Tab-separated table of C-alpha atoms in Angstrom:
chain	number	residue	atom	x	y	z
J	1	MET	CA	-6.832	-11.727	47.334
J	2	ASN	CA	-6.631	-8.841	44.886
J	3	LYS	CA	-9.404	-7.841	42.522
J	4	GLU	CA	-10.256	-10.181	39.639
J	5	MET	CA	-8.936	-8.585	36.443
J	6	ILE	CA	-9.751	-11.417	34.062
J	7	LYS	CA	-12.266	-14.145	34.581
J	8	VAL	CA	-12.914	-16.799	31.979
J	9	LYS	CA	-15.788	-19.257	32.425
J	10	GLY	CA	-16.524	-22.325	30.316
J	11	VAL	CA	-14.952	-20.981	27.162
J	12	HIS	CA	-15.163	-23.048	23.999
J	13	LYS	CA	-13.747	-22.031	20.657
J	14	TYR	CA	-14.234	-23.781	17.340
J	15	PHE	CA	-12.454	-23.082	14.077
J	16	GLY	CA	-14.921	-24.722	11.728
J	17	ASP	CA	-15.273	-28.267	13.059
J	18	LEU	CA	-12.058	-28.136	15.027
J	19	GLU	CA	-12.536	-27.495	18.741
J	20	VAL	CA	-9.505	-25.543	19.894
J	21	LEU	CA	-10.681	-24.588	23.384
J	22	LYS	CA	-12.728	-27.224	25.162
J	23	GLY	CA	-14.091	-25.552	28.242
J	24	VAL	CA	-11.513	-23.278	29.836
J	25	ASP	CA	-11.927	-21.595	33.239
J	26	PHE	CA	-9.418	-19.385	34.936
J	27	THR	CA	-9.024	-16.148	36.815
J	28	VAL	CA	-6.231	-13.598	36.897
J	29	HIS	CA	-5.996	-11.189	39.809
J	30	GLU	CA	-4.609	-7.681	39.903
J	31	ASN	CA	-0.777	-7.503	39.938
J	32	GLU	CA	-0.544	-11.172	39.166
J	33	VAL	CA	1.776	-12.610	36.506
J	34	VAL	CA	0.306	-15.763	35.005
J	35	CYS	CA	2.423	-17.797	32.605
J	36	VAL	CA	0.669	-20.125	30.197
J	37	LEU	CA	2.755	-23.076	29.081
J	38	GLY	CA	1.968	-25.978	26.807
J	39	ALA	CA	2.791	-27.580	23.495
J	40	SER	CA	2.050	-25.878	20.179
J	41	GLY	CA	-1.572	-26.253	19.223
J	42	SER	CA	-2.752	-26.614	22.797
J	43	GLY	CA	-4.864	-23.462	22.482
J	44	LYS	CA	-2.713	-21.020	24.473
J	45	SER	CA	-2.523	-18.323	21.819
J	46	THR	CA	-6.159	-18.707	20.861
J	47	LEU	CA	-7.139	-18.207	24.473
J	48	LEU	CA	-5.172	-14.954	24.600
J	49	ARG	CA	-6.592	-13.749	21.302
J	50	CYS	CA	-10.140	-14.420	22.493
J	51	LEU	CA	-9.648	-12.050	25.417
J	52	ASN	CA	-9.145	-8.966	23.240
J	53	HIS	CA	-11.534	-10.039	20.482
J	54	LEU	CA	-8.990	-10.864	17.803
J	55	GLU	CA	-11.014	-14.069	17.868
J	56	ARG	CA	-14.545	-14.392	19.201
J	57	ILE	CA	-15.325	-17.282	21.511
J	58	THR	CA	-17.916	-19.813	20.411
J	59	SER	CA	-19.455	-20.060	23.864
J	60	GLY	CA	-18.692	-19.145	27.444
J	61	GLU	CA	-18.182	-15.988	29.475
J	62	ILE	CA	-15.326	-13.517	29.786
J	63	TYR	CA	-15.118	-10.760	32.403
J	64	ILE	CA	-12.557	-7.973	32.186
J	65	ASP	CA	-11.911	-5.813	35.242
J	66	GLY	CA	-15.066	-7.199	36.827
J	67	GLU	CA	-17.299	-6.351	33.886
J	68	LEU	CA	-18.916	-8.756	31.457
J	69	ALA	CA	-17.119	-8.575	28.094
J	70	ASP	CA	-18.540	-11.682	26.426
J	71	LYS	CA	-21.395	-14.053	27.071
J	72	ARG	CA	-21.895	-16.233	24.045
J	73	GLN	CA	-23.503	-19.488	23.047
J	74	ASP	CA	-22.959	-21.202	19.667
J	75	ASP	CA	-21.268	-18.117	18.174
J	76	VAL	CA	-24.139	-15.819	19.153
J	77	ASP	CA	-24.131	-13.156	21.858
J	78	VAL	CA	-26.410	-14.185	24.708
J	79	ILE	CA	-26.026	-10.744	26.231
J	80	LYS	CA	-25.479	-7.986	23.722
J	81	ILE	CA	-22.687	-5.643	24.715
J	82	SER	CA	-22.549	-2.300	22.932
J	83	PRO	CA	-19.593	-1.940	20.550
J	84	GLU	CA	-18.416	1.132	22.479
J	85	HIS	CA	-18.368	-0.657	25.805
J	86	SER	CA	-16.801	-3.702	24.240
J	87	GLN	CA	-14.031	-1.558	22.760
J	88	GLU	CA	-13.523	0.157	26.130
J	89	LEU	CA	-13.021	-3.197	27.803
J	90	CYS	CA	-10.683	-4.474	25.079
J	91	MET	CA	-8.581	-1.354	25.507
J	92	GLU	CA	-7.821	-2.362	29.079
J	93	LEU	CA	-5.780	-5.119	27.480
J	94	GLY	CA	-2.459	-4.449	25.792
J	95	MET	CA	-1.031	-7.101	23.530
J	96	VAL	CA	2.459	-8.068	22.415
J	97	PHE	CA	2.749	-10.425	19.452
J	98	GLN	CA	5.208	-13.150	18.603
J	99	ARG	CA	6.092	-11.429	15.313
J	100	PHE	CA	6.201	-7.904	16.857
J	101	ASN	CA	3.866	-6.487	14.162
J	102	LEU	CA	5.402	-3.038	14.390
J	103	PHE	CA	4.156	-0.617	11.740
J	104	PRO	CA	7.071	-0.627	9.265
J	105	HIS	CA	6.258	2.747	7.700
J	106	LEU	CA	6.517	4.561	11.046
J	107	THR	CA	9.551	5.259	13.204
J	108	ALA	CA	9.851	3.697	16.647
J	109	LEU	CA	8.555	6.911	18.203
J	110	GLU	CA	5.642	7.192	15.757
J	111	ASN	CA	4.761	3.552	16.377
J	112	VAL	CA	4.286	4.358	20.053
J	113	MET	CA	2.483	7.681	19.447
J	114	LYS	CA	0.017	6.564	16.777
J	115	ALA	CA	-2.678	4.741	18.740
J	116	PRO	CA	-3.016	7.276	21.593
J	117	MET	CA	-3.362	10.078	19.042
J	118	LEU	CA	-5.916	8.253	16.902
J	119	VAL	CA	-7.931	6.437	19.523
J	120	LYS	CA	-7.637	8.661	22.585
J	121	LYS	CA	-7.168	11.914	20.666
J	122	THR	CA	-4.069	12.679	22.715
J	123	SER	CA	-2.286	15.815	21.482
J	124	VAL	CA	0.943	15.397	19.521
J	125	ALA	CA	2.982	16.994	22.293
J	126	ASP	CA	1.555	14.759	25.014
J	127	ALA	CA	1.802	11.628	22.900
J	128	LYS	CA	5.406	12.436	22.049
J	129	ALA	CA	6.423	13.128	25.643
J	130	ASP	CA	4.753	9.928	26.743
J	131	ALA	CA	6.294	7.872	23.934
J	132	GLU	CA	9.779	9.178	24.692
J	133	LYS	CA	9.378	8.211	28.329
J	134	LEU	CA	8.217	4.719	27.378
J	135	LEU	CA	11.041	4.177	24.885
J	136	GLU	CA	13.467	5.300	27.562
J	137	ALA	CA	11.952	2.785	29.972
J	138	VAL	CA	12.581	-0.055	27.508
J	139	GLY	CA	16.111	1.240	26.900
J	140	LEU	CA	15.614	2.557	23.381
J	141	ALA	CA	15.651	6.328	23.786
J	142	ASP	CA	18.495	6.577	21.252
J	143	LYS	CA	16.582	4.552	18.629
J	144	LYS	CA	13.392	6.588	18.601
J	145	ASP	CA	13.831	7.909	15.070
J	146	GLU	CA	14.746	4.574	13.489
J	147	TYR	CA	12.362	2.600	11.319
J	148	PRO	CA	11.642	-0.966	12.509
J	149	SER	CA	13.646	-2.426	9.604
J	150	ARG	CA	16.763	-0.907	11.152
J	151	LEU	CA	16.175	-2.475	14.579
J	152	SER	CA	17.082	-5.941	15.815
J	153	GLY	CA	14.306	-8.354	16.752
J	154	GLY	CA	14.844	-7.701	20.446
J	155	GLN	CA	14.697	-3.953	19.922
J	156	GLN	CA	11.563	-4.290	17.808
J	157	GLN	CA	9.859	-6.325	20.490
J	158	ARG	CA	10.774	-3.738	23.123
J	159	VAL	CA	9.269	-0.997	20.936
J	160	ALA	CA	6.169	-3.191	20.602
J	161	ILE	CA	5.930	-3.407	24.400
J	162	ALA	CA	6.251	0.383	24.662
J	163	ARG	CA	3.602	0.773	21.970
J	164	ALA	CA	1.154	-1.422	23.893
J	165	LEU	CA	1.905	0.412	27.154
J	166	ALA	CA	1.197	3.783	25.521
J	167	MET	CA	-2.508	2.955	25.635
J	168	LYS	CA	-2.193	2.595	29.416
J	169	PRO	CA	-3.678	-0.896	29.638
J	170	LYS	CA	-4.464	-2.481	32.996
J	171	ILE	CA	-3.510	-5.938	31.781
J	172	MET	CA	-0.761	-6.968	29.373
J	173	LEU	CA	-1.066	-10.039	27.180
J	174	PHE	CA	2.135	-11.528	25.778
J	175	ASP	CA	1.781	-14.055	22.967
J	176	GLU	CA	5.091	-15.929	22.825
J	177	PRO	CA	7.021	-12.655	22.896
J	178	THR	CA	10.445	-14.241	22.561
J	179	SER	CA	9.713	-17.169	20.230
J	180	ALA	CA	10.726	-15.314	17.061
J	181	LEU	CA	13.965	-13.976	18.549
J	182	ASP	CA	17.543	-15.131	18.158
J	183	PRO	CA	18.625	-16.695	21.454
J	184	GLU	CA	20.994	-13.867	22.352
J	185	LEU	CA	18.156	-11.312	22.091
J	186	VAL	CA	15.699	-13.115	24.346
J	187	GLY	CA	17.233	-11.763	27.562
J	188	GLU	CA	16.691	-8.065	26.837
J	189	VAL	CA	12.982	-8.615	26.182
J	190	LEU	CA	12.496	-10.769	29.279
J	191	GLU	CA	14.290	-8.073	31.295
J	192	VAL	CA	11.741	-5.463	30.196
J	193	MET	CA	8.921	-7.841	31.075
J	194	LYS	CA	10.436	-8.515	34.486
J	195	ASN	CA	10.562	-4.788	35.224
J	196	LEU	CA	6.968	-4.475	34.183
J	197	ALA	CA	6.007	-7.285	36.557
J	198	LYS	CA	7.920	-5.596	39.358
J	199	GLU	CA	5.951	-2.407	38.808
J	200	GLY	CA	2.818	-4.434	39.476
J	201	MET	CA	1.437	-4.864	35.962
J	202	THR	CA	-1.096	-7.662	35.643
J	203	MET	CA	0.255	-9.959	32.965
J	204	ILE	CA	-0.682	-13.104	31.072
J	205	VAL	CA	2.352	-14.518	29.323
J	206	VAL	CA	2.103	-17.348	26.820
J	207	THR	CA	5.655	-18.571	26.612
J	208	HIS	CA	8.109	-21.401	26.201
J	209	GLU	CA	10.578	-19.729	28.575
J	210	VAL	CA	10.316	-22.008	31.577
J	211	GLY	CA	13.048	-20.061	33.366
J	212	PHE	CA	11.033	-16.871	33.100
J	213	ALA	CA	7.859	-18.604	34.276
J	214	ARG	CA	9.679	-19.963	37.295
J	215	GLU	CA	11.328	-16.693	38.213
J	216	VAL	CA	8.630	-14.128	37.423
J	217	GLY	CA	5.384	-16.064	37.268
J	218	ASP	CA	3.113	-15.985	40.306
J	219	ARG	CA	1.182	-18.824	38.793
J	220	VAL	CA	1.636	-21.215	35.918
J	221	ILE	CA	-1.134	-22.646	33.798
J	222	PHE	CA	-0.327	-25.735	31.786
J	223	MET	CA	-2.572	-26.240	28.785
J	224	ASP	CA	-2.944	-29.382	26.754
J	225	ASN	CA	-5.283	-30.129	23.895
J	226	GLY	CA	-7.647	-27.222	24.564
J	227	VAL	CA	-8.047	-27.578	28.304
J	228	ILE	CA	-6.195	-26.375	31.376
J	229	CYS	CA	-4.482	-29.503	32.536
J	230	GLU	CA	-2.812	-28.214	35.644
J	231	GLU	CA	-2.287	-24.881	37.375
J	232	GLY	CA	-0.556	-23.617	40.453
J	233	LYS	CA	2.671	-22.130	41.731
J	234	PRO	CA	5.564	-22.422	39.261
J	235	SER	CA	7.592	-24.576	41.644
J	236	GLN	CA	4.688	-26.958	41.909
J	237	VAL	CA	3.608	-27.208	38.254
J	238	ILE	CA	7.048	-27.126	36.682
J	239	ASP	CA	9.113	-29.029	39.203
J	240	ASN	CA	6.580	-31.279	40.774
J	241	PRO	CA	3.704	-31.805	38.330
J	242	GLN	CA	0.843	-34.085	39.310
J	243	GLU	CA	-0.764	-34.802	35.953
J	244	GLU	CA	0.724	-37.322	33.538
J	245	ARG	CA	0.548	-34.955	30.561
J	246	THR	CA	2.265	-32.183	32.511
J	247	LYS	CA	4.999	-34.566	33.602
J	248	ALA	CA	5.507	-35.750	30.029
J	249	PHE	CA	5.745	-32.165	28.733
J	250	PHE	CA	8.273	-30.918	31.264
J	251	SER	CA	10.373	-34.064	31.145
J	252	LYS	CA	10.795	-33.381	27.417
J	253	ILE	CA	11.740	-29.719	27.613
J	254	LEU	CA	13.663	-29.450	30.882
N	1	MET	CA	10.617	20.029	-40.426
N	2	LEU	CA	7.461	21.372	-38.897
N	3	ASN	CA	6.137	24.797	-39.623
N	4	ASN	CA	4.595	26.985	-36.970
N	5	VAL	CA	1.014	25.953	-37.581
N	6	GLN	CA	1.869	22.263	-37.578
N	7	MET	CA	3.800	22.709	-34.357
N	8	GLN	CA	0.784	24.307	-32.715
N	9	VAL	CA	-1.564	21.571	-33.882
N	10	ILE	CA	0.758	18.860	-32.651
N	11	LEU	CA	1.191	20.603	-29.299
N	12	LYS	CA	-2.558	20.874	-28.952
N	13	GLY	CA	-2.957	17.199	-29.775
N	14	THR	CA	-0.295	16.333	-27.224
N	15	GLY	CA	-2.127	18.517	-24.712
N	16	TYR	CA	-5.328	16.509	-25.184
N	17	THR	CA	-3.438	13.277	-24.766
N	18	ILE	CA	-1.802	14.418	-21.536
N	19	ILE	CA	-4.870	16.002	-20.014
N	20	ILE	CA	-7.217	13.093	-20.690
N	21	ALA	CA	-4.737	10.567	-19.302
N	22	SER	CA	-3.915	12.745	-16.277
N	23	VAL	CA	-7.524	13.355	-15.320
N	24	ALA	CA	-8.248	9.638	-15.681
N	25	VAL	CA	-5.285	8.543	-13.597
N	26	ILE	CA	-5.775	11.093	-10.808
N	27	LEU	CA	-9.512	10.497	-10.446
N	28	GLY	CA	-8.903	6.792	-11.048
N	29	VAL	CA	-6.562	6.635	-8.044
N	30	ILE	CA	-9.130	8.294	-5.774
N	31	PHE	CA	-12.177	6.357	-6.951
N	32	GLY	CA	-10.134	3.190	-7.442
N	33	MET	CA	-9.161	3.254	-3.776
N	34	LEU	CA	-12.817	3.654	-2.758
N	35	VAL	CA	-13.931	0.823	-5.039
N	36	ALA	CA	-11.107	-1.366	-3.687
N	37	LEU	CA	-12.298	-0.694	-0.135
N	38	GLY	CA	-15.789	-1.679	-1.240
N	39	ARG	CA	-14.452	-4.888	-2.737
N	40	ILE	CA	-12.794	-5.957	0.538
N	41	SER	CA	-15.514	-4.580	2.805
N	42	THR	CA	-17.655	-6.944	4.833
N	43	ASN	CA	-20.760	-5.050	3.713
N	44	LYS	CA	-22.423	-7.401	1.220
N	45	VAL	CA	-24.257	-4.718	-0.763
N	46	LEU	CA	-21.129	-2.608	-1.216
N	47	ASN	CA	-19.254	-5.731	-2.119
N	48	LYS	CA	-21.698	-6.687	-4.841
N	49	ILE	CA	-21.979	-3.211	-6.342
N	50	THR	CA	-18.228	-2.752	-6.626
N	51	TRP	CA	-17.855	-6.278	-8.024
N	52	VAL	CA	-20.356	-5.519	-10.776
N	53	TYR	CA	-18.638	-2.215	-11.494
N	54	VAL	CA	-15.228	-3.833	-11.958
N	55	TRP	CA	-16.778	-6.715	-13.898
N	56	PHE	CA	-18.397	-4.374	-16.400
N	57	PHE	CA	-15.621	-1.862	-16.959
N	58	ARG	CA	-12.866	-4.454	-17.172
N	59	GLY	CA	-14.935	-6.852	-19.202
N	60	THR	CA	-15.948	-4.548	-22.072
N	61	PRO	CA	-13.738	-2.627	-24.513
N	62	LEU	CA	-12.827	0.924	-23.572
N	63	LEU	CA	-13.928	1.984	-27.033
N	64	LEU	CA	-17.399	0.578	-26.408
N	65	GLN	CA	-17.573	2.446	-23.105
N	66	LEU	CA	-16.585	5.648	-24.849
N	67	PHE	CA	-19.246	5.149	-27.520
N	68	MET	CA	-21.863	4.332	-24.922
N	69	ILE	CA	-21.176	7.551	-23.112
N	70	PHE	CA	-20.788	9.783	-26.148
N	71	TYR	CA	-23.323	8.328	-28.590
N	72	ALA	CA	-25.704	6.096	-26.665
N	73	MET	CA	-26.217	8.063	-23.470
N	74	PRO	CA	-27.801	11.134	-25.157
N	75	LEU	CA	-30.137	8.771	-27.030
N	76	ILE	CA	-31.024	6.890	-23.867
N	77	MET	CA	-31.713	10.165	-22.097
N	78	LYS	CA	-33.967	11.214	-24.957
N	79	ASP	CA	-35.902	7.935	-24.967
N	80	VAL	CA	-36.273	7.721	-21.220
N	81	PHE	CA	-36.676	11.350	-20.145
N	82	GLY	CA	-37.813	12.792	-23.456
N	83	ARG	CA	-35.291	15.618	-23.501
N	84	THR	CA	-32.048	16.120	-25.350
N	85	PHE	CA	-28.883	15.723	-23.421
N	86	PRO	CA	-25.879	17.329	-25.022
N	87	MET	CA	-22.608	15.472	-24.488
N	88	ASN	CA	-19.364	17.193	-25.248
N	89	PRO	CA	-16.552	15.004	-26.629
N	90	LEU	CA	-13.952	16.012	-24.061
N	91	MET	CA	-16.384	15.404	-21.200
N	92	ALA	CA	-17.215	11.986	-22.647
N	93	CYS	CA	-13.492	11.171	-22.765
N	94	PHE	CA	-12.917	12.243	-19.161
N	95	LEU	CA	-15.859	10.105	-18.063
N	96	ALA	CA	-15.020	6.997	-20.064
N	97	PHE	CA	-11.301	6.987	-19.317
N	98	THR	CA	-11.861	7.694	-15.619
N	99	LEU	CA	-14.507	5.002	-15.221
N	100	ASN	CA	-12.249	2.522	-16.987
N	101	SER	CA	-9.036	3.292	-15.128
N	102	THR	CA	-10.962	3.256	-11.830
N	103	ALA	CA	-11.904	-0.371	-12.464
N	104	TYR	CA	-8.354	-1.454	-13.269
N	105	LEU	CA	-6.752	0.502	-10.421
N	106	ALA	CA	-9.354	-0.807	-7.973
N	107	GLU	CA	-8.214	-4.366	-8.664
N	108	PHE	CA	-4.550	-3.431	-8.278
N	109	PHE	CA	-5.325	-1.626	-5.022
N	110	ARG	CA	-7.346	-4.511	-3.665
N	111	ALA	CA	-4.487	-6.909	-4.309
N	112	GLY	CA	-2.034	-4.414	-2.794
N	113	ILE	CA	-4.060	-3.968	0.377
N	114	GLU	CA	-4.633	-7.700	0.740
N	115	SER	CA	-0.896	-8.335	0.415
N	116	ILE	CA	-0.184	-6.470	3.666
N	117	ASP	CA	0.515	-8.913	6.514
N	118	LYS	CA	-2.663	-9.480	8.510
N	119	GLY	CA	-0.675	-9.057	11.725
N	120	GLN	CA	-0.717	-5.331	10.949
N	121	LEU	CA	-4.492	-5.131	11.166
N	122	GLU	CA	-4.435	-7.264	14.320
N	123	ALA	CA	-1.868	-5.023	15.971
N	124	ALA	CA	-3.918	-1.954	15.070
N	125	LYS	CA	-7.098	-3.564	16.427
N	126	ALA	CA	-5.336	-4.654	19.616
N	127	LEU	CA	-4.361	-1.006	20.131
N	128	GLY	CA	-8.027	-0.028	19.960
N	129	MET	CA	-8.108	1.358	16.425
N	130	SER	CA	-11.323	0.981	14.442
N	131	TYR	CA	-11.293	-0.753	11.074
N	132	ASN	CA	-11.306	2.573	9.238
N	133	GLN	CA	-8.570	4.070	11.402
N	134	ALA	CA	-6.424	0.998	10.803
N	135	MET	CA	-7.097	1.021	7.060
N	136	PHE	CA	-6.317	4.674	6.465
N	137	ASN	CA	-3.427	5.042	8.912
N	138	ILE	CA	-1.722	1.672	8.867
N	139	ILE	CA	-2.681	-0.569	5.956
N	140	ILE	CA	-3.158	1.776	2.995
N	141	PRO	CA	0.005	3.851	3.618
N	142	GLN	CA	2.004	0.620	3.616
N	143	SER	CA	0.456	-0.464	0.355
N	144	PHE	CA	1.512	2.758	-1.456
N	145	LYS	CA	4.932	1.486	-2.414
N	146	ARG	CA	3.440	-1.679	-3.841
N	147	LEU	CA	0.771	0.300	-5.695
N	148	LEU	CA	3.012	2.829	-7.383
N	149	PRO	CA	4.218	0.521	-10.175
N	150	SER	CA	0.623	-0.322	-11.096
N	151	VAL	CA	-0.374	3.338	-11.107
N	152	GLY	CA	2.616	4.175	-13.329
N	153	ASN	CA	1.699	1.306	-15.595
N	154	GLU	CA	-1.913	2.427	-15.829
N	155	PHE	CA	-0.803	6.008	-16.559
N	156	ILE	CA	1.347	4.826	-19.480
N	157	MET	CA	-1.461	2.639	-20.799
N	158	LEU	CA	-3.806	5.620	-20.627
N	159	ILE	CA	-1.393	7.882	-22.528
N	160	LYS	CA	-1.482	5.380	-25.367
N	161	ASP	CA	-5.195	4.637	-25.106
N	162	THR	CA	-6.078	8.307	-25.501
N	163	SER	CA	-5.698	7.705	-29.218
N	164	LEU	CA	-9.207	6.273	-28.926
N	165	ALA	CA	-10.415	9.807	-28.250
N	166	SER	CA	-10.066	10.529	-31.969
N	167	THR	CA	-13.175	8.403	-32.543
N	168	VAL	CA	-15.306	11.028	-30.809
N	169	ALA	CA	-13.712	13.835	-32.820
N	170	ILE	CA	-10.993	14.880	-30.396
N	171	SER	CA	-7.831	15.866	-32.219
N	172	ASP	CA	-5.403	14.020	-30.012
N	173	LEU	CA	-1.765	13.469	-30.900
N	174	LEU	CA	-2.281	10.433	-33.130
N	175	ARG	CA	-5.208	11.840	-35.075
N	176	THR	CA	-3.310	15.090	-35.685
N	177	THR	CA	-0.349	13.121	-36.993
N	178	LYS	CA	-2.498	11.041	-39.308
N	179	THR	CA	-4.198	14.100	-40.773
N	180	MET	CA	-0.856	15.767	-41.440
N	181	SER	CA	0.599	12.694	-43.009
N	182	SER	CA	-2.300	11.989	-45.314
N	183	SER	CA	-2.636	15.595	-46.429
N	184	SER	CA	1.086	15.966	-47.154
N	185	GLY	CA	1.941	12.422	-48.191
N	186	LYS	CA	4.911	12.312	-45.790
N	187	TRP	CA	5.553	9.522	-43.272
N	188	ILE	CA	7.900	11.469	-41.020
N	189	TYR	CA	4.990	12.741	-38.894
N	190	TYR	CA	4.489	9.249	-37.528
N	191	VAL	CA	8.063	9.281	-36.301
N	192	TYR	CA	7.463	12.601	-34.575
N	193	ALA	CA	4.386	11.137	-32.899
N	194	ALA	CA	6.286	8.089	-31.730
N	195	CYS	CA	8.974	10.332	-30.260
N	196	ILE	CA	6.455	12.475	-28.421
N	197	TYR	CA	4.717	9.393	-26.938
N	198	LEU	CA	8.089	8.071	-25.835
N	199	VAL	CA	9.110	11.364	-24.243
N	200	ILE	CA	5.885	11.479	-22.222
N	201	THR	CA	6.024	7.859	-21.139
N	202	THR	CA	9.715	8.162	-20.249
N	203	PHE	CA	8.920	11.063	-17.947
N	204	ILE	CA	6.205	9.010	-16.297
N	205	GLN	CA	8.364	5.923	-15.947
N	206	VAL	CA	11.355	7.748	-14.475
N	207	GLY	CA	9.128	9.896	-12.290
N	208	PHE	CA	7.435	6.871	-10.779
N	209	GLU	CA	10.736	5.086	-10.222
N	210	LYS	CA	11.945	8.098	-8.230
N	211	LEU	CA	8.699	8.297	-6.301
N	212	GLU	CA	8.930	4.611	-5.429
N	213	LYS	CA	12.345	5.056	-3.853
N	214	LYS	CA	11.123	8.008	-1.851
N	215	VAL	CA	7.950	6.360	-0.585
N	216	GLY	CA	9.743	3.122	0.301
N	217	ALA	CA	12.585	4.811	2.178
N	218	TYR	CA	11.615	3.058	5.404
N	219	GLU	CA	12.339	-0.421	4.126
């Protein structure tokens, strides 16, 4: 088995009185593509957002690349992790959002260059060369000087993937990357993600694209009501689920 | 029509009007942005201080603020520190108008910054940017286009409010006009004044409309 890139132990997350994650455990290994499926409100996105500290877990433990990133109990750190180290660990994670969240006042190229220049102090020349390569890889070399408002949803999402990759993350998190897209634009984004998987990127993909999960996913996690209900190989979870709730979900959407 | 001397006096008055308003709007933009950042900061002390600042300078008349700075402050200094503190009228105007416009602009800026989609801050954070990096590179630049109309508005308000400067013996445009009219018994000077105000505010309005198009070119 490859190295453990993400390890989540006993994670609970409350929003006020509402318990969104009710004790979640899972592990993602290097080069693995894990697809997280489940109905809206099952806690999939929250789980992803807890990994890179867009939300903080209420209690539980999170390890990134073998190192402790969070150990919390009742919204308090049990083990204090320095902000610098915490930021270092979060930067091993790249994230792609449902709504793209490209910076509208910057061109596609500038969107990709900005974070490396600010955060890693990469020189303009290096950042530019790198960004051009990444935009080429997602098939948008000719759109580099366009502002996001001039790009289609699919193109925007591909720029967003390039932007996340520019920080050279070890793990990519995708939060419903195709849910906001017109159906005819979904394919081009999934294609980019497939290539990324082929290159060996470790990925966690929250998605409703069962076809993608089946084809690209090494493992599928089915979440329901804040817990992991079932996990295993895509063929097993999607086509031959054991749990009642999993069966009910897939019988509705397949 | 105007003779040479009158022309010079009116030009000087216009100069005061423009310079007081310009200083107040330029410094107001800079300090207003800082106060706005304080208002949305998670630091409780900063939050409270900036709240009180805005509360006071928006909640009291500009004229009172001007009087407090020009008339009351030297007296306070004398009572508290026992030494005279000379305050020059123009300096008092710069101070009062700047402090006042800072408070108004800060509230506009706060609203402008808060109107930016919170996904922008999340994306910046997910890319490893610190709060300050995200604010200054991502959020604030996007808010510029939304802020420009309020800055233009504040500038025009200030041009008109500078007439208050006459109360601390500054011969601004309006005071000059009034003196001329009452000494000559002619009303036409008021029409001249109105025209000059309109010319200035037209320049500001058109200028800001142009600027808005330029800044928002990406949309």
